[in-house]
Amino acid sequence: MAKTPSTIFVCQNCGNQQRKWLGQCPDCNEWNTFVEERFRPTAQTTGKTSAVKNVRFSSDAFREVKPVPYGEIESQDDARTSSGIAEFDRVLGGGIVAGSLVLIGGSPGIGKSTIVIQIADRLSREDAKVPYVSGEESERQIKMRGERLGLDAGNLFLLPETNLENILAETEKLKPDFVIVDSIQTVFSQNIESAPGSVSQVREVAGAFMIFAKQTGTPVFLIGHVTKEGSIAGPKALEHIVDTVLYFEGDRHHNHRIIRATKNRFGAANEIGIFEMTGEGLRAVGNPSEVFLQERPEGASGSVVTVCMEGTRPMLVEIQALVTGTKFGTGRRMAQGFDYNRTSLLIAVLEKRLGFQLAGDDVFINVAGGIEVDEPAADLGVIAAIASSFRNLQIPPDTAVFGEVGLTGEVRGVLQAETRAREAQTLGFKKLILPASNKKGLEKLLGMRVVGVRNLDEAMDELF
């Protein structure tokens, strides 16, 4: 009979397990990610226990589980709880769902702890009990941050603890309405003989909080560290366990922050919320289009406004282009906020279909405001900005464009054209250039001239 190994090697990137150390993981192909961990076979347990062994909840904390006909289940969409921050509610899909497990990730110093303690403050003002479990800061440090933000949370309970069994025991005694854990990589279980933050610990801890949230109906917010590649530290299984994954985007040296929902079982994925970092914490930005356009230069070439969709929200952003001669044989292509490969493709379309000679020029693309644009509807805006800079001609400041551009120079239709057009109308734009297939039904927009174009030649005639 084969002897069970006492230790195994686990990849800290994807969770792959091997009996011996490997330099490269065969699953994710990452190097030097295997860490030796103590192996313990899963014990058979009985009764109503959590995923963490030896931790029992009182019987009244769990509801009896039995099959229920679909037609007899009451809708819970109207039972969401507001976090007190409208932009955060938008990202969640309308509010906090009972029993949901939300994972919040982002780079250090970007504002993860700030946003959750602001949410805890607003929830506690509504007589909700909120324990704040901190594995990185003491209660005095959290108190100092709260005083700096001007918080007065009467029902906020600080618990500086990293032991999972102790956290669950104290949480059961308190019977909270919401739970915040900062961060999940610092929490460990006594039943796993590996360091906090390892794959085994993260899986065990996340599984325990998932069972706690589902069985008690208590929403749980988990803060997660990110790796140098920008993904949440730990295996991808962590993102599959939780209900919602929120990512903080933006440069910590700038004021604006973007929270993006990359996964949401209770709302639209890719929804975003815009915040501004101030001395009193994160402040929600109600009209991001106006913020992104408020510093737009006047009378400058290479600038155009395009309408993008982020989830269900339309946003007007400024796309800037700079075309200048190069001292080398081949021009550089550089894009910030827009896909580099897509930029090279659009430049090739300009050269082939419109006769632009850009091989000896440097072409730089920038999306103002630090936002990332990753949808095809911005193609026409990028081409318009490059053409404007190349010809040194200004595009009228009251003109907005959007549309997908194909390899033959055609302008293809995009989704939610009416929503985009109404956003441009709200901000006072007088002319809108869009695909001809999207023009139907938009002539009724008052105070705006809507022009449909079928190809790039027609678009250039309307722009210049």
Tab-separated table of C-alpha atoms in Angstrom:
chain	number	residue	atom	x	y	z
A	1	MET	CA	0.000	0.000	0.000
A	2	ALA	CA	1.389	3.411	-1.010
A	3	LYS	CA	2.429	5.659	1.828
A	4	THR	CA	0.528	8.932	2.105
A	5	PRO	CA	2.961	11.871	1.807
A	6	SER	CA	3.246	14.098	4.868
A	7	THR	CA	3.873	17.229	2.773
A	8	ILE	CA	2.834	18.439	-0.663
A	9	PHE	CA	3.907	21.333	-2.878
A	10	VAL	CA	1.158	23.783	-3.861
A	11	CYS	CA	1.365	26.444	-6.582
A	12	GLN	CA	0.541	29.801	-5.009
A	13	ASN	CA	-0.781	31.141	-8.321
A	14	CYS	CA	-3.275	28.499	-9.459
A	15	GLY	CA	-3.426	25.926	-6.641
A	16	ASN	CA	-1.854	23.007	-8.536
A	17	GLN	CA	-0.567	20.270	-6.189
A	18	GLN	CA	2.538	18.130	-6.716
A	19	ARG	CA	4.343	15.554	-4.573
A	20	LYS	CA	7.710	17.109	-5.354
A	21	TRP	CA	8.949	20.626	-5.992
A	22	LEU	CA	8.871	21.890	-9.577
A	23	GLY	CA	10.472	25.008	-10.970
A	24	GLN	CA	7.568	25.720	-13.344
A	25	CYS	CA	3.908	25.007	-12.709
A	26	PRO	CA	2.502	22.682	-15.419
A	27	ASP	CA	-0.937	24.378	-15.243
A	28	CYS	CA	-0.283	28.145	-15.197
A	29	ASN	CA	3.357	28.017	-16.450
A	30	GLU	CA	4.520	30.378	-13.699
A	31	TRP	CA	8.021	29.949	-12.272
A	32	ASN	CA	9.031	29.465	-8.610
A	33	THR	CA	5.472	29.421	-7.263
A	34	PHE	CA	5.491	26.023	-5.485
A	35	VAL	CA	5.520	26.161	-1.688
A	36	GLU	CA	5.753	23.173	0.623
A	37	GLU	CA	2.689	22.672	2.834
A	38	ARG	CA	1.675	20.084	5.384
A	39	PHE	CA	-0.734	17.521	3.961
A	40	ARG	CA	-3.610	16.270	6.104
A	41	PRO	CA	-6.394	14.013	4.748
A	42	THR	CA	-9.893	15.397	5.066
A	43	ALA	CA	-11.608	14.087	8.174
A	44	GLN	CA	-15.186	12.845	8.073
A	45	THR	CA	-17.413	15.169	10.069
A	46	THR	CA	-21.049	14.983	11.014
A	47	GLY	CA	-23.582	17.495	12.184
A	48	LYS	CA	-24.007	21.152	11.240
A	49	THR	CA	-20.409	22.300	11.102
A	50	SER	CA	-18.707	24.925	9.019
A	51	ALA	CA	-16.041	24.255	6.420
A	52	VAL	CA	-13.549	24.766	9.233
A	53	LYS	CA	-13.354	21.701	11.416
A	54	ASN	CA	-14.041	21.955	15.146
A	55	VAL	CA	-16.063	25.165	14.681
A	56	ARG	CA	-19.760	24.744	15.417
A	57	PHE	CA	-22.531	27.282	15.207
A	58	SER	CA	-25.584	27.257	17.410
A	59	SER	CA	-28.545	25.485	15.864
A	60	ASP	CA	-30.673	28.641	15.724
A	61	ALA	CA	-28.062	30.321	13.507
A	62	PHE	CA	-28.890	27.972	10.641
A	63	ARG	CA	-32.084	27.586	8.700
A	64	GLU	CA	-33.297	24.140	7.783
A	65	VAL	CA	-32.380	23.284	4.212
A	66	LYS	CA	-34.811	21.292	2.080
A	67	PRO	CA	-35.923	21.281	-1.578
A	68	VAL	CA	-38.265	24.179	-2.430
A	69	PRO	CA	-40.323	24.469	-5.659
A	70	TYR	CA	-39.142	27.325	-7.855
A	71	GLY	CA	-42.605	28.872	-8.083
A	72	GLU	CA	-42.936	29.117	-4.289
A	73	ILE	CA	-39.754	31.129	-3.808
A	74	GLU	CA	-40.414	34.816	-3.141
A	75	SER	CA	-38.475	37.396	-5.139
A	76	GLN	CA	-35.770	39.109	-3.126
A	77	ASP	CA	-34.752	41.782	-5.633
A	78	ASP	CA	-36.494	44.473	-3.585
A	79	ALA	CA	-34.850	43.328	-0.357
A	80	ARG	CA	-31.498	44.925	-1.051
A	81	THR	CA	-29.935	47.119	1.607
A	82	SER	CA	-28.394	50.435	0.644
A	83	SER	CA	-24.769	50.901	1.636
A	84	GLY	CA	-25.327	54.635	1.996
A	85	ILE	CA	-23.082	55.354	-1.027
A	86	ALA	CA	-24.992	55.551	-4.308
A	87	GLU	CA	-22.017	54.755	-6.540
A	88	PHE	CA	-21.180	51.640	-4.512
A	89	ASP	CA	-24.811	50.496	-4.709
A	90	ARG	CA	-24.683	50.919	-8.492
A	91	VAL	CA	-21.642	48.630	-8.756
A	92	LEU	CA	-23.348	45.988	-6.590
A	93	GLY	CA	-26.409	46.066	-8.843
A	94	GLY	CA	-28.692	48.181	-6.657
A	95	GLY	CA	-27.605	47.460	-3.088
A	96	ILE	CA	-26.318	44.789	-0.734
A	97	VAL	CA	-27.966	41.370	-1.030
A	98	ALA	CA	-28.532	39.333	2.124
A	99	GLY	CA	-26.080	36.437	2.430
A	100	SER	CA	-23.772	37.737	-0.300
A	101	LEU	CA	-19.982	37.350	-0.224
A	102	VAL	CA	-18.208	40.346	-1.783
A	103	LEU	CA	-14.481	40.431	-2.555
A	104	ILE	CA	-12.804	43.847	-2.924
A	105	GLY	CA	-9.311	43.970	-4.458
A	106	GLY	CA	-6.875	46.689	-5.389
A	107	SER	CA	-3.278	47.839	-5.138
A	108	PRO	CA	-1.903	49.094	-1.780
A	109	GLY	CA	-2.974	52.582	-0.780
A	110	ILE	CA	-5.727	52.913	-3.376
A	111	GLY	CA	-8.589	53.159	-0.858
A	112	LYS	CA	-9.950	49.658	-0.100
A	113	SER	CA	-9.961	50.082	3.680
A	114	THR	CA	-11.253	53.628	3.352
A	115	ILE	CA	-14.340	52.659	1.349
A	116	VAL	CA	-15.299	49.740	3.610
A	117	ILE	CA	-15.008	51.753	6.811
A	118	GLN	CA	-17.147	54.493	5.230
A	119	ILE	CA	-19.739	51.857	4.332
A	120	ALA	CA	-19.558	50.459	7.874
A	121	ASP	CA	-20.146	53.943	9.266
A	122	ARG	CA	-23.248	54.516	7.150
A	123	LEU	CA	-24.651	51.070	7.916
A	124	SER	CA	-24.091	51.476	11.645
A	125	ARG	CA	-26.004	54.767	11.570
A	126	GLU	CA	-29.016	52.699	10.468
A	127	ASP	CA	-28.741	50.623	13.705
A	128	ALA	CA	-26.905	47.770	11.961
A	129	LYS	CA	-24.235	45.859	13.882
A	130	VAL	CA	-21.024	45.745	11.841
A	131	PRO	CA	-17.890	43.969	13.119
A	132	TYR	CA	-14.707	45.140	11.397
A	133	VAL	CA	-12.193	42.279	11.495
A	134	SER	CA	-8.689	43.647	10.959
A	135	GLY	CA	-5.615	41.478	10.621
A	136	GLU	CA	-3.259	44.300	9.678
A	137	GLU	CA	-4.189	47.211	11.928
A	138	SER	CA	-4.916	47.575	15.624
A	139	GLU	CA	-8.141	49.063	16.886
A	140	ARG	CA	-6.317	52.316	17.684
A	141	GLN	CA	-5.047	52.649	14.133
A	142	ILE	CA	-8.544	52.124	12.751
A	143	LYS	CA	-9.881	54.651	15.244
A	144	MET	CA	-7.335	57.218	14.046
A	145	ARG	CA	-8.431	56.718	10.448
A	146	GLY	CA	-12.072	57.003	11.455
A	147	GLU	CA	-11.424	60.288	13.257
A	148	ARG	CA	-9.586	61.625	10.207
A	149	LEU	CA	-12.597	60.736	8.048
A	150	GLY	CA	-15.007	62.252	10.555
A	151	LEU	CA	-16.847	59.002	11.312
A	152	ASP	CA	-19.226	58.522	14.218
A	153	ALA	CA	-20.100	54.823	14.022
A	154	GLY	CA	-21.961	53.792	17.155
A	155	ASN	CA	-22.574	50.177	16.144
A	156	LEU	CA	-19.157	49.527	14.559
A	157	PHE	CA	-17.200	46.882	16.487
A	158	LEU	CA	-13.446	46.532	15.902
A	159	LEU	CA	-11.954	43.048	16.133
A	160	PRO	CA	-8.146	42.897	15.575
A	161	GLU	CA	-7.936	39.118	15.112
A	162	THR	CA	-6.420	36.748	12.555
A	163	ASN	CA	-7.524	33.377	13.914
A	164	LEU	CA	-10.506	32.121	11.921
A	165	GLU	CA	-11.977	30.038	14.742
A	166	ASN	CA	-11.903	33.010	17.127
A	167	ILE	CA	-13.420	35.316	14.501
A	168	LEU	CA	-16.337	32.965	13.850
A	169	ALA	CA	-16.912	32.442	17.567
A	170	GLU	CA	-16.991	36.179	18.312
A	171	THR	CA	-19.159	36.832	15.259
A	172	GLU	CA	-21.705	34.274	16.409
A	173	LYS	CA	-21.901	35.946	19.838
A	174	LEU	CA	-22.409	39.387	18.312
A	175	LYS	CA	-25.032	38.270	15.736
A	176	PRO	CA	-24.117	41.072	13.298
A	177	ASP	CA	-25.999	42.425	10.298
A	178	PHE	CA	-22.843	42.796	8.182
A	179	VAL	CA	-19.239	41.549	8.469
A	180	ILE	CA	-16.055	43.171	7.092
A	181	VAL	CA	-12.740	41.274	6.919
A	182	ASP	CA	-9.553	43.236	6.179
A	183	SER	CA	-7.863	41.282	4.721
A	184	ILE	CA	-8.529	37.639	3.879
A	185	GLN	CA	-4.826	36.903	3.289
A	186	THR	CA	-4.053	37.610	6.969
A	187	VAL	CA	-6.688	35.234	8.389
A	188	PHE	CA	-5.623	31.657	9.101
A	189	SER	CA	-7.201	28.447	10.363
A	190	GLN	CA	-5.569	26.325	13.053
A	191	ASN	CA	-6.526	23.204	11.117
A	192	ILE	CA	-4.276	24.073	8.154
A	193	GLU	CA	-0.550	23.806	8.772
A	194	SER	CA	0.589	26.446	6.304
A	195	ALA	CA	1.331	30.146	6.429
A	196	PRO	CA	-1.456	32.762	6.256
A	197	GLY	CA	-2.077	33.828	2.669
A	198	SER	CA	-1.152	30.462	1.169
A	199	VAL	CA	-3.507	28.739	-1.248
A	200	SER	CA	-4.744	26.251	1.350
A	201	GLN	CA	-5.428	28.941	3.953
A	202	VAL	CA	-7.183	31.270	1.509
A	203	ARG	CA	-9.431	28.466	0.256
A	204	GLU	CA	-10.308	27.325	3.769
A	205	VAL	CA	-10.991	30.824	5.077
A	206	ALA	CA	-13.046	31.870	2.039
A	207	GLY	CA	-15.050	28.645	2.232
A	208	ALA	CA	-15.781	29.208	5.911
A	209	PHE	CA	-17.011	32.765	5.347
A	210	MET	CA	-19.064	31.613	2.352
A	211	ILE	CA	-20.875	29.009	4.479
A	212	PHE	CA	-21.344	31.550	7.268
A	213	ALA	CA	-22.853	34.105	4.849
A	214	LYS	CA	-25.214	31.639	3.145
A	215	GLN	CA	-26.413	29.890	6.294
A	216	THR	CA	-26.965	33.012	8.406
A	217	GLY	CA	-27.976	35.432	5.613
A	218	THR	CA	-25.280	37.899	6.708
A	219	PRO	CA	-23.466	39.874	3.945
A	220	VAL	CA	-19.687	39.533	4.229
A	221	PHE	CA	-17.128	41.888	2.653
A	222	LEU	CA	-13.629	40.521	2.110
A	223	ILE	CA	-10.651	42.709	1.210
A	224	GLY	CA	-8.015	40.929	-0.873
A	225	HIS	CA	-4.434	41.772	-1.711
A	226	VAL	CA	-3.337	41.873	-5.338
A	227	THR	CA	-0.202	40.490	-6.960
A	228	LYS	CA	2.292	42.471	-9.025
A	229	GLU	CA	0.355	41.402	-12.131
A	230	GLY	CA	-2.767	43.116	-10.731
A	231	SER	CA	-4.831	39.996	-9.933
A	232	ILE	CA	-6.114	39.081	-6.499
A	233	ALA	CA	-3.511	37.101	-4.563
A	234	GLY	CA	-4.414	33.454	-4.187
A	235	PRO	CA	-5.921	30.955	-6.636
A	236	LYS	CA	-8.653	31.761	-9.120
A	237	ALA	CA	-10.837	29.485	-7.001
A	238	LEU	CA	-11.163	32.394	-4.562
A	239	GLU	CA	-12.959	34.463	-7.206
A	240	HIS	CA	-15.233	31.516	-7.987
A	241	ILE	CA	-16.249	31.104	-4.343
A	242	VAL	CA	-17.454	34.680	-3.825
A	243	ASP	CA	-20.609	36.198	-5.316
A	244	THR	CA	-19.150	39.539	-6.380
A	245	VAL	CA	-15.619	40.635	-7.272
A	246	LEU	CA	-14.860	44.369	-7.176
A	247	TYR	CA	-11.564	45.831	-8.381
A	248	PHE	CA	-10.183	49.263	-7.546
A	249	GLU	CA	-8.652	50.939	-10.592
A	250	GLY	CA	-6.726	54.166	-10.948
A	251	ASP	CA	-3.402	55.604	-9.907
A	252	ARG	CA	-3.062	56.189	-6.185
A	253	HIS	CA	-1.159	59.407	-6.982
A	254	HIS	CA	-4.280	60.853	-8.655
A	255	ASN	CA	-7.600	61.785	-7.103
A	256	HIS	CA	-10.017	59.640	-9.076
A	257	ARG	CA	-10.746	56.006	-8.255
A	258	ILE	CA	-12.844	53.538	-10.227
A	259	ILE	CA	-14.508	50.479	-8.689
A	260	ARG	CA	-15.323	47.898	-11.362
A	261	ALA	CA	-17.434	44.765	-10.895
A	262	THR	CA	-15.652	41.998	-12.803
A	263	LYS	CA	-18.112	39.391	-11.485
A	264	ASN	CA	-21.559	39.905	-10.005
A	265	ARG	CA	-24.215	37.241	-9.446
A	266	PHE	CA	-26.754	39.898	-8.467
A	267	GLY	CA	-26.233	42.561	-11.118
A	268	ALA	CA	-24.483	43.592	-14.314
A	269	ALA	CA	-20.818	42.701	-14.637
A	270	ASN	CA	-18.364	45.411	-15.742
A	271	GLU	CA	-20.422	48.048	-13.935
A	272	ILE	CA	-18.285	50.865	-12.544
A	273	GLY	CA	-18.507	53.484	-9.818
A	274	ILE	CA	-16.474	56.710	-9.924
A	275	PHE	CA	-15.020	58.164	-6.722
A	276	GLU	CA	-12.770	61.065	-5.818
A	277	MET	CA	-10.236	60.709	-3.011
A	278	THR	CA	-10.469	63.687	-0.649
A	279	GLY	CA	-9.277	64.505	2.844
A	280	GLU	CA	-12.590	63.195	4.178
A	281	GLY	CA	-12.403	59.867	2.348
A	282	LEU	CA	-13.837	58.708	-0.960
A	283	ARG	CA	-16.555	60.947	-2.391
A	284	ALA	CA	-18.922	59.604	-5.049
A	285	VAL	CA	-18.880	61.367	-8.425
A	286	GLY	CA	-22.436	61.673	-9.691
A	287	ASN	CA	-21.633	62.876	-13.234
A	288	PRO	CA	-18.325	61.325	-14.361
A	289	SER	CA	-18.702	62.559	-17.955
A	290	GLU	CA	-18.569	66.160	-16.798
A	291	VAL	CA	-15.527	65.427	-14.629
A	292	PHE	CA	-13.587	63.785	-17.467
A	293	LEU	CA	-14.328	66.671	-19.858
A	294	GLN	CA	-13.950	69.668	-17.560
A	295	GLU	CA	-10.270	70.250	-18.413
A	296	ARG	CA	-10.581	69.639	-22.140
A	297	PRO	CA	-8.381	72.126	-24.067
A	298	GLU	CA	-9.970	74.633	-26.441
A	299	GLY	CA	-8.817	75.079	-30.024
A	300	ALA	CA	-6.399	72.136	-29.949
A	301	SER	CA	-6.076	69.506	-32.656
A	302	GLY	CA	-5.970	65.792	-31.875
A	303	SER	CA	-8.837	65.870	-29.370
A	304	VAL	CA	-12.292	64.323	-29.744
A	305	VAL	CA	-15.088	63.202	-27.433
A	306	THR	CA	-16.471	59.681	-27.727
A	307	VAL	CA	-19.322	57.966	-25.868
A	308	CYS	CA	-18.458	54.683	-24.115
A	309	MET	CA	-20.581	52.228	-22.162
A	310	GLU	CA	-19.314	50.934	-18.834
A	311	GLY	CA	-21.825	48.316	-17.759
A	312	THR	CA	-25.170	50.109	-17.967
A	313	ARG	CA	-23.682	53.597	-17.647
A	314	PRO	CA	-22.851	55.814	-20.660
A	315	MET	CA	-19.778	58.000	-20.258
A	316	LEU	CA	-18.258	60.705	-22.411
A	317	VAL	CA	-14.479	60.608	-22.456
A	318	GLU	CA	-11.870	62.620	-24.299
A	319	ILE	CA	-9.507	60.755	-26.617
A	320	GLN	CA	-6.287	62.577	-27.400
A	321	ALA	CA	-3.833	61.798	-30.198
A	322	LEU	CA	-0.418	63.204	-31.037
A	323	VAL	CA	1.139	62.527	-34.440
A	324	THR	CA	4.674	63.846	-34.820
A	325	GLY	CA	7.670	63.116	-37.022
A	326	THR	CA	10.296	60.672	-35.801
A	327	LYS	CA	14.077	60.847	-36.026
A	328	PHE	CA	14.259	57.112	-36.580
A	329	GLY	CA	13.241	55.028	-39.564
A	330	THR	CA	10.120	53.557	-37.970
A	331	GLY	CA	7.602	55.505	-35.935
A	332	ARG	CA	6.587	54.527	-32.406
A	333	ARG	CA	3.052	53.536	-31.454
A	334	MET	CA	2.001	54.121	-27.866
A	335	ALA	CA	-1.444	53.883	-26.242
A	336	GLN	CA	-2.535	54.709	-22.702
A	337	GLY	CA	-6.060	53.724	-21.736
A	338	PHE	CA	-6.673	51.977	-25.070
A	339	ASP	CA	-5.549	48.618	-26.410
A	340	TYR	CA	-2.168	48.843	-28.160
A	341	ASN	CA	-2.921	46.154	-30.740
A	342	ARG	CA	-6.230	47.807	-31.587
A	343	THR	CA	-4.396	51.101	-32.061
A	344	SER	CA	-1.967	49.526	-34.538
A	345	LEU	CA	-4.889	48.005	-36.446
A	346	LEU	CA	-6.702	51.354	-36.743
A	347	ILE	CA	-3.521	53.083	-37.931
A	348	ALA	CA	-3.192	50.441	-40.649
A	349	VAL	CA	-6.805	51.092	-41.713
A	350	LEU	CA	-6.059	54.832	-41.933
A	351	GLU	CA	-3.045	54.196	-44.154
A	352	LYS	CA	-4.792	51.720	-46.439
A	353	ARG	CA	-8.288	53.207	-46.787
A	354	LEU	CA	-7.645	56.961	-46.443
A	355	GLY	CA	-4.076	57.210	-47.753
A	356	PHE	CA	-2.516	58.584	-44.572
A	357	GLN	CA	1.287	58.159	-44.549
A	358	LEU	CA	2.026	57.426	-40.895
A	359	ALA	CA	4.938	54.997	-41.196
A	360	GLY	CA	7.479	57.728	-40.490
A	361	ASP	CA	5.514	59.358	-37.644
A	362	ASP	CA	5.210	58.640	-33.948
A	363	VAL	CA	1.569	58.114	-32.924
A	364	PHE	CA	0.550	58.497	-29.278
A	365	ILE	CA	-2.972	57.813	-27.962
A	366	ASN	CA	-4.244	58.820	-24.529
A	367	VAL	CA	-7.658	58.521	-22.869
A	368	ALA	CA	-7.904	61.529	-20.564
A	369	GLY	CA	-8.851	61.009	-16.927
A	370	GLY	CA	-7.038	57.691	-16.419
A	371	ILE	CA	-9.976	55.531	-17.512
A	372	GLU	CA	-9.542	52.333	-19.534
A	373	VAL	CA	-11.617	52.078	-22.741
A	374	ASP	CA	-11.894	48.542	-24.102
A	375	GLU	CA	-14.938	48.524	-26.391
A	376	PRO	CA	-15.046	48.723	-30.221
A	377	ALA	CA	-17.344	51.765	-30.137
A	378	ALA	CA	-14.301	53.944	-29.422
A	379	ASP	CA	-12.688	53.041	-32.774
A	380	LEU	CA	-14.148	56.019	-34.622
A	381	GLY	CA	-13.025	58.355	-31.853
A	382	VAL	CA	-9.424	57.088	-32.032
A	383	ILE	CA	-9.326	57.450	-35.821
A	384	ALA	CA	-10.841	60.947	-35.629
A	385	ALA	CA	-8.253	62.046	-33.059
A	386	ILE	CA	-5.344	60.669	-35.142
A	387	ALA	CA	-6.657	62.338	-38.313
A	388	SER	CA	-7.144	65.629	-36.467
A	389	SER	CA	-3.567	65.628	-35.165
A	390	PHE	CA	-2.098	64.490	-38.494
A	391	ARG	CA	-3.886	67.249	-40.435
A	392	ASN	CA	-3.495	69.753	-37.567
A	393	LEU	CA	-7.205	70.574	-37.809
A	394	GLN	CA	-9.503	71.049	-34.839
A	395	ILE	CA	-12.652	68.977	-34.470
A	396	PRO	CA	-15.557	71.240	-33.376
A	397	PRO	CA	-15.773	71.082	-29.570
A	398	ASP	CA	-19.537	70.466	-29.648
A	399	THR	CA	-19.139	67.279	-31.735
A	400	ALA	CA	-19.110	63.745	-30.311
A	401	VAL	CA	-18.498	60.477	-32.174
A	402	PHE	CA	-18.781	56.737	-31.636
A	403	GLY	CA	-18.751	53.636	-33.834
A	404	GLU	CA	-16.836	50.461	-34.607
A	405	VAL	CA	-14.464	50.525	-37.585
A	406	GLY	CA	-13.865	47.445	-39.740
A	407	LEU	CA	-10.784	46.522	-41.749
A	408	THR	CA	-12.387	47.644	-45.017
A	409	GLY	CA	-13.056	51.131	-43.614
A	410	GLU	CA	-16.764	50.604	-42.900
A	411	VAL	CA	-18.354	52.041	-39.748
A	412	ARG	CA	-20.385	49.354	-37.983
A	413	GLY	CA	-23.259	49.749	-35.565
A	414	VAL	CA	-22.851	49.414	-31.786
A	415	LEU	CA	-25.128	48.496	-28.904
A	416	GLN	CA	-27.213	50.960	-26.858
A	417	ALA	CA	-26.856	53.811	-29.357
A	418	GLU	CA	-29.875	55.686	-27.992
A	419	THR	CA	-28.477	55.644	-24.438
A	420	ARG	CA	-25.175	57.031	-25.719
A	421	ALA	CA	-26.892	59.720	-27.765
A	422	ARG	CA	-29.004	60.920	-24.847
A	423	GLU	CA	-25.922	61.216	-22.649
A	424	ALA	CA	-24.258	63.420	-25.283
A	425	GLN	CA	-27.444	65.487	-25.548
A	426	THR	CA	-27.561	65.943	-21.765
A	427	LEU	CA	-24.053	67.439	-21.730
A	428	GLY	CA	-24.912	69.943	-24.448
A	429	PHE	CA	-23.282	68.476	-27.568
A	430	LYS	CA	-24.809	69.820	-30.777
A	431	LYS	CA	-23.599	67.236	-33.296
A	432	LEU	CA	-23.260	63.482	-33.036
A	433	ILE	CA	-21.523	61.326	-35.657
A	434	LEU	CA	-22.463	57.653	-35.377
A	435	PRO	CA	-22.922	54.555	-37.597
A	436	ALA	CA	-25.699	54.888	-40.163
A	437	SER	CA	-27.305	51.672	-38.892
A	438	ASN	CA	-27.760	53.305	-35.446
A	439	LYS	CA	-29.330	56.538	-36.685
A	440	LYS	CA	-32.897	55.244	-36.918
A	441	GLY	CA	-35.081	56.679	-34.177
A	442	LEU	CA	-32.538	59.285	-33.033
A	443	GLU	CA	-33.726	62.164	-35.226
A	444	LYS	CA	-36.155	63.152	-32.462
A	445	LEU	CA	-33.356	64.303	-30.162
A	446	LEU	CA	-33.966	68.038	-29.719
A	447	GLY	CA	-31.102	70.468	-30.043
A	448	MET	CA	-28.729	67.929	-31.617
A	449	ARG	CA	-27.861	67.097	-35.201
A	450	VAL	CA	-27.426	63.327	-35.644
A	451	VAL	CA	-25.316	62.264	-38.629
A	452	GLY	CA	-25.036	58.643	-39.722
A	453	VAL	CA	-21.936	57.559	-41.650
A	454	ARG	CA	-21.315	54.305	-43.511
A	455	ASN	CA	-17.531	54.514	-43.956
A	456	LEU	CA	-14.483	56.541	-42.985
A	457	ASP	CA	-14.678	58.786	-46.051
A	458	GLU	CA	-18.096	60.061	-44.977
A	459	ALA	CA	-16.879	60.439	-41.388
A	460	MET	CA	-13.896	62.580	-42.458
A	461	ASP	CA	-16.169	64.796	-44.571
A	462	GLU	CA	-18.410	65.431	-41.551
A	463	LEU	CA	-15.540	65.989	-39.107
A	464	PHE	CA	-13.507	68.402	-41.240
